Amino acid sequence: MRYKKTALLGLAVLPIVVSAAQEDSTIELPAMEVTSSAENNILNSSSSSAILSEKELFQSHVATVNEALRKVPGIYVRDEEGFGMRPNIGFRGMNPFRSTKVLFLEDGLLLNFAPYGDNDIYYHPPVERYENIEVMKGAELTQYGPQTISGAVNYITPNPPAKPGGFASFTGGNRDFLSGHVRYGGTVDTSKDSHGAVDRVGGVMDYVHKEGEGSRDNTFVKLDDVNLKGVIDINAKNSLILRGDYYQENSQSTFGITEAELRNFGYRYNPFKNDEFSTERFATSATHEYRFNDDVTLSTNFYWSKFDRDWWRQENQQPTDTQCGTAFRDARLAGQAVNVDSCNFTRGRLRQYDTWGVEPRLHANHTLFGVPSELDAGVRMHYENQHRVTLDGNTSTARNGVTIEDNSRFADAYSGFVQNRFILGDWTVTPGVRVESVSYQRKNNPFQGNPALGVAGNTVSSSGQSDLREVLPSFAMTYQPLKQATLFFGMHRGFSPPRIEDSVYGNGQTVEISAEKSWNYEVGVRSQPVKGVKTDLTLFHNDFENLTVLGTVGGNDTPVAQGKALFQGIEFSNRIDTAEVFNWTHNPYLQVAYTWVPTAETTSAFHCLPLANGTFPASCPGGNVLGSKPGNRSPYAPEHLVTATVGYSHPSGFDAHLETVFVADQFGDFMNLQSGSDYPSGPNSNQALSGQFGMVKSYTVVNFASTYRVYTGLDLFVSMKNMFDNQYIVDRVRGILPGSPRLVQAGFKYEF
């Protein structure tokens, strides 16, 4: 089997073509085949999955995963800090906050630091270092898990080239933006040496450095990422892939501003210059593949990561907090400038995560049932350890203090899946099942507390545990009545486990919380009516019998809540390359990714789980999230999403295009308030003034990108993000966050 680089001819769900030149630039790899090399394989796919290629990502000069994924229909991405380090990604109407409903993979292996116990995405590698990005939304999610309620993003790392070589690129821009990227690798063929222990050895190194000001004032970012990959062809039956990664980030990061602060100081205002966010991650993985014969392959994966995150903030969660005093809070709500150095308080949320697992997978082509078939099966043993400490400092820049939380959390998960694809002429039928078994444990250690802020200490250790098991069936089928079109249908049981802190209280008591569960359906057509035209259309229906949300969606300090919801709509993508249609050299092209979610309905009230003392806070009157009721629209679920691109390319290496991104209105709360002034407590209440409630108005952003190949191996490029410098709000969860301002960037890429 040959591992092949791919060239995406369309942005969303489009066929792949591999040129002869690309064949020569790759090496033989028996590793898991990431993408298909033939157009018919994509046409036969039994889901609405999509692929974004390195070529397309480079030509668009995307600097964040947000800029990349908005090109795929069905996905809503929301910016936060401007660098895409903590992306907010939602599939098919799901709330994108911290991407908690999304499964992240790298080369098919779990990427996030705690996918079972704490799926918030506080780490994301730079998008530039990936060769392709796969997006999965259908029944094939059954092969991965644990999150199967909405979708998955699988990042594909590059393989070593057959000949030594690589590239160096540099990008600079306004807001002090600098980015450097170097990649180098090669392969040594030892098969001709009779004394060689292995047939072939290859390696590739990738390094990315980024720095610059984020979306607002006082949001400077600096990060480094080093990724290593080695490929060893041992012999005709055995191969080994080794991976290693180091990532570190140091940035100024905080939450949003109030309505009055926005009105008086503008969209870039952020007074919290002392807030600091730092991370460090080490990770490694190995994949061994054993080929019994041409039809049966066993891949065994091992993965491990260690992730440390320290976040120091002067206000804990939201603009209505009083850690800096009521006068400080009232000044912010009134839109008065505040001196953060006068606030003698910092809160440090210090987190350490260790995650590891083993995952054997079997692939077999067979005719066991008298029908040509493809079997995929696997099991996973997965383990997570968390250590969480929260400290309160007594100065504006303190990085140590009184302990107000100290606990350890553990998740042990065992899972397995089986899928068999029956090939029946023009039809394929793929039944499958996944089983998940998860055990949680929480140990609470004694701590001092902070009586001045009403945080009592804990002098007694406590612990508690809980567990759950789920059986998750799936079914998919395709029909290809003609070569140019494939009809597909899929259904699967969606599943997402609860977080450890939502399953076990701080006092060790077990919480009566269920996993998130849904029935997900999709039906669609993938077509190439004529050469140069590719059109895909998908209808989806996701029915949740149990959807988990946190308070005002962002969590804050309100309890977890669960309820029923229904999401359904249409995804559409289209790409037209006139050079192929009319056999031209010049290629004016057009592409569109459109998502319509007419139904994003909460079909029941969302019921809060009680606090440890059995009571509900004011945010849950009568035990339900304030304003939550059947018939309301789910927060942060815009009805329309459009990414449309018009451009021109030439075989000489020139490309230029304009991209327009439109995001429709969306509610910022369960009450579906038009404005914060409509808050039930009145227009002058702290909640109404906080910026956390009301509608997030629609916005449109226009981007430009152009690439010019000076000569073979040297590209010059320029891009303008938000070229008209539109000012708009993207989030209200913890105060108002703005979208990025106009960014002008230019640079070069030199291949050697």
mmCIF file of C-alpha atoms in Angstrom, residues 394-549:
data_model
loop_
_atom_site.group_PDB
_atom_site.id
_atom_site.type_symbol
_atom_site.label_atom_id
_atom_site.label_comp_id
_atom_site.label_asym_id
_atom_site.label_seq_id
_atom_site.Cartn_x
_atom_site.Cartn_y
_atom_site.Cartn_z
ATOM 1 C CA ASN A 394 -2.884 38.789 47.014
ATOM 2 C CA THR A 395 -1.196 41.081 44.480
ATOM 3 C CA SER A 396 -2.008 42.072 40.903
ATOM 4 C CA THR A 397 0.840 39.959 39.493
ATOM 5 C CA ALA A 398 1.064 37.152 42.051
ATOM 6 C CA ARG A 399 1.939 33.702 40.735
ATOM 7 C CA ASN A 400 1.439 31.887 44.013
ATOM 8 C CA GLY A 401 -1.033 32.076 46.854
ATOM 9 C CA VAL A 402 -3.571 30.404 49.119
ATOM 10 C CA THR A 403 -4.885 27.028 47.944
ATOM 11 C CA ILE A 404 -8.656 26.948 47.348
ATOM 12 C CA GLU A 405 -8.788 23.706 45.342
ATOM 13 C CA ASP A 406 -6.594 20.624 45.244
ATOM 14 C CA ASN A 407 -7.843 17.396 43.695
ATOM 15 C CA SER A 408 -6.891 14.544 41.412
ATOM 16 C CA ARG A 409 -9.173 13.022 38.802
ATOM 17 C CA PHE A 410 -8.880 9.747 36.939
ATOM 18 C CA ALA A 411 -10.609 8.216 33.938
ATOM 19 C CA ASP A 412 -10.153 4.612 32.741
ATOM 20 C CA ALA A 413 -11.897 3.870 29.450
ATOM 21 C CA TYR A 414 -12.209 0.627 27.489
ATOM 22 C CA SER A 415 -13.868 0.594 24.091
ATOM 23 C CA GLY A 416 -14.212 -1.474 20.957
ATOM 24 C CA PHE A 417 -15.869 -1.329 17.560
ATOM 25 C CA VAL A 418 -16.713 -3.520 14.566
ATOM 26 C CA GLN A 419 -17.821 -2.329 11.121
ATOM 27 C CA ASN A 420 -18.232 -4.469 8.012
ATOM 28 C CA ARG A 421 -18.709 -2.972 4.562
ATOM 29 C CA PHE A 422 -20.617 -5.298 2.226
ATOM 30 C CA ILE A 423 -20.024 -4.505 -1.466
ATOM 31 C CA LEU A 424 -23.102 -5.436 -3.526
ATOM 32 C CA GLY A 425 -22.465 -4.116 -7.025
ATOM 33 C CA ASP A 426 -23.668 -0.514 -7.116
ATOM 34 C CA TRP A 427 -24.645 -0.763 -3.450
ATOM 35 C CA THR A 428 -22.634 -0.880 -0.249
ATOM 36 C CA VAL A 429 -24.075 -1.637 3.187
ATOM 37 C CA THR A 430 -22.086 -1.018 6.385
ATOM 38 C CA PRO A 431 -23.498 -2.084 9.758
ATOM 39 C CA GLY A 432 -21.407 -1.418 12.838
ATOM 40 C CA VAL A 433 -21.362 -1.157 16.610
ATOM 41 C CA ARG A 434 -19.196 0.546 19.221
ATOM 42 C CA VAL A 435 -19.049 -0.191 22.950
ATOM 43 C CA GLU A 436 -17.791 2.301 25.550
ATOM 44 C CA SER A 437 -17.054 1.549 29.218
ATOM 45 C CA VAL A 438 -15.774 4.428 31.384
ATOM 46 C CA SER A 439 -14.870 4.598 35.088
ATOM 47 C CA TYR A 440 -14.255 7.893 36.894
ATOM 48 C CA GLN A 441 -12.603 8.657 40.211
ATOM 49 C CA ARG A 442 -12.053 11.940 42.039
ATOM 50 C CA LYS A 443 -9.819 12.455 45.083
ATOM 51 C CA ASN A 444 -10.077 15.736 46.990
ATOM 52 C CA ASN A 445 -7.058 16.770 49.046
ATOM 53 C CA PRO A 446 -7.085 19.140 52.062
ATOM 54 C CA PHE A 447 -6.594 22.843 51.239
ATOM 55 C CA GLN A 448 -6.457 26.182 53.055
ATOM 56 C CA GLY A 449 -9.377 28.055 51.474
ATOM 57 C CA ASN A 450 -9.802 31.825 51.172
ATOM 58 C CA PRO A 451 -12.226 33.063 53.875
ATOM 59 C CA ALA A 452 -11.896 36.667 52.666
ATOM 60 C CA LEU A 453 -13.644 35.616 49.449
ATOM 61 C CA GLY A 454 -16.013 33.201 51.119
ATOM 62 C CA VAL A 455 -14.087 30.071 50.065
ATOM 63 C CA ALA A 456 -14.021 27.619 52.942
ATOM 64 C CA GLY A 457 -11.044 25.354 53.406
ATOM 65 C CA ASN A 458 -11.081 21.588 53.433
ATOM 66 C CA THR A 459 -9.369 19.655 56.235
ATOM 67 C CA VAL A 460 -10.645 16.183 55.336
ATOM 68 C CA SER A 461 -9.734 14.125 52.293
ATOM 69 C CA SER A 462 -12.615 12.647 50.313
ATOM 70 C CA SER A 463 -13.033 10.572 47.196
ATOM 71 C CA GLY A 464 -15.761 9.201 44.977
ATOM 72 C CA GLN A 465 -16.221 7.284 41.758
ATOM 73 C CA SER A 466 -18.761 6.531 39.045
ATOM 74 C CA ASP A 467 -18.931 4.510 35.847
ATOM 75 C CA LEU A 468 -21.026 4.079 32.708
ATOM 76 C CA ARG A 469 -21.381 1.725 29.753
ATOM 77 C CA GLU A 470 -23.013 2.284 26.379
ATOM 78 C CA VAL A 471 -23.648 0.237 23.213
ATOM 79 C CA LEU A 472 -23.631 2.433 20.099
ATOM 80 C CA PRO A 473 -24.964 0.938 16.838
ATOM 81 C CA SER A 474 -24.461 2.428 13.364
ATOM 82 C CA PHE A 475 -25.603 1.739 9.815
ATOM 83 C CA ALA A 476 -24.575 3.283 6.485
ATOM 84 C CA MET A 477 -25.191 2.574 2.820
ATOM 85 C CA THR A 478 -24.392 3.979 -0.616
ATOM 86 C CA TYR A 479 -25.852 3.614 -4.086
ATOM 87 C CA GLN A 480 -23.998 4.652 -7.241
ATOM 88 C CA PRO A 481 -26.510 4.550 -10.113
ATOM 89 C CA LEU A 482 -23.978 6.201 -12.440
ATOM 90 C CA LYS A 483 -20.312 7.018 -12.327
ATOM 91 C CA GLN A 484 -20.890 10.733 -11.743
ATOM 92 C CA ALA A 485 -23.028 10.471 -8.599
ATOM 93 C CA THR A 486 -23.262 8.588 -5.326
ATOM 94 C CA LEU A 487 -26.227 8.597 -2.975
ATOM 95 C CA PHE A 488 -25.471 7.926 0.692
ATOM 96 C CA PHE A 489 -27.369 7.371 3.908
ATOM 97 C CA GLY A 490 -26.127 6.946 7.448
ATOM 98 C CA MET A 491 -27.364 6.701 11.009
ATOM 99 C CA HIS A 492 -25.541 6.200 14.271
ATOM 100 C CA ARG A 493 -25.966 6.471 18.000
ATOM 101 C CA GLY A 494 -24.272 9.637 19.206
ATOM 102 C CA PHE A 495 -22.410 9.470 22.512
ATOM 103 C CA SER A 496 -20.276 11.767 24.641
ATOM 104 C CA PRO A 497 -19.203 10.947 28.217
ATOM 105 C CA PRO A 498 -19.651 13.480 31.033
ATOM 106 C CA ARG A 499 -16.676 15.259 32.542
ATOM 107 C CA ILE A 500 -15.235 13.866 35.761
ATOM 108 C CA GLU A 501 -16.171 16.986 37.742
ATOM 109 C CA ASP A 502 -19.760 16.619 36.517
ATOM 110 C CA SER A 503 -19.863 12.957 37.613
ATOM 111 C CA VAL A 504 -18.368 13.251 41.095
ATOM 112 C CA TYR A 505 -18.917 16.195 43.473
ATOM 113 C CA GLY A 506 -16.106 17.870 45.352
ATOM 114 C CA ASN A 507 -17.239 16.080 48.505
ATOM 115 C CA GLY A 508 -16.922 12.695 46.788
ATOM 116 C CA GLN A 509 -20.636 12.108 46.237
ATOM 117 C CA THR A 510 -21.691 10.640 42.893
ATOM 118 C CA VAL A 511 -23.747 12.901 40.639
ATOM 119 C CA GLU A 512 -26.782 11.504 38.846
ATOM 120 C CA ILE A 513 -25.674 12.569 35.375
ATOM 121 C CA SER A 514 -26.060 10.704 32.101
ATOM 122 C CA ALA A 515 -23.854 10.640 29.053
ATOM 123 C CA GLU A 516 -24.931 12.761 26.098
ATOM 124 C CA LYS A 517 -26.894 10.599 23.670
ATOM 125 C CA SER A 518 -28.500 11.207 20.307
ATOM 126 C CA TRP A 519 -29.719 9.539 17.135
ATOM 127 C CA ASN A 520 -27.950 11.083 14.146
ATOM 128 C CA TYR A 521 -29.164 10.680 10.546
ATOM 129 C CA GLU A 522 -27.888 12.010 7.240
ATOM 130 C CA VAL A 523 -28.798 11.455 3.599
ATOM 131 C CA GLY A 524 -27.156 13.079 0.621
ATOM 132 C CA VAL A 525 -25.657 12.998 -2.836
ATOM 133 C CA ARG A 526 -22.082 13.558 -3.951
ATOM 134 C CA SER A 527 -21.806 14.311 -7.661
ATOM 135 C CA GLN A 528 -19.646 15.376 -10.591
ATOM 136 C CA PRO A 529 -22.242 16.194 -13.247
ATOM 137 C CA VAL A 530 -19.595 17.382 -15.722
ATOM 138 C CA LYS A 531 -15.847 17.675 -15.686
ATOM 139 C CA GLY A 532 -14.793 20.630 -13.530
ATOM 140 C CA VAL A 533 -18.045 20.812 -11.541
ATOM 141 C CA LYS A 534 -18.500 19.131 -8.169
ATOM 142 C CA THR A 535 -21.647 19.428 -6.074
ATOM 143 C CA ASP A 536 -22.575 17.854 -2.748
ATOM 144 C CA LEU A 537 -25.844 18.092 -0.849
ATOM 145 C CA THR A 538 -26.592 16.588 2.586
ATOM 146 C CA LEU A 539 -29.662 16.636 4.820
ATOM 147 C CA PHE A 540 -29.063 15.937 8.509
ATOM 148 C CA HIS A 541 -31.286 15.220 11.506
ATOM 149 C CA ASN A 542 -29.739 14.986 14.995
ATOM 150 C CA ASP A 543 -32.211 14.175 17.764
ATOM 151 C CA PHE A 544 -30.848 14.463 21.320
ATOM 152 C CA GLU A 545 -32.541 12.656 24.140
ATOM 153 C CA ASN A 546 -29.846 14.036 26.431
ATOM 154 C CA LEU A 547 -27.719 17.091 25.648
ATOM 155 C CA THR A 548 -25.396 18.564 28.268
ATOM 156 C CA VAL A 549 -24.867 22.311 28.731
#
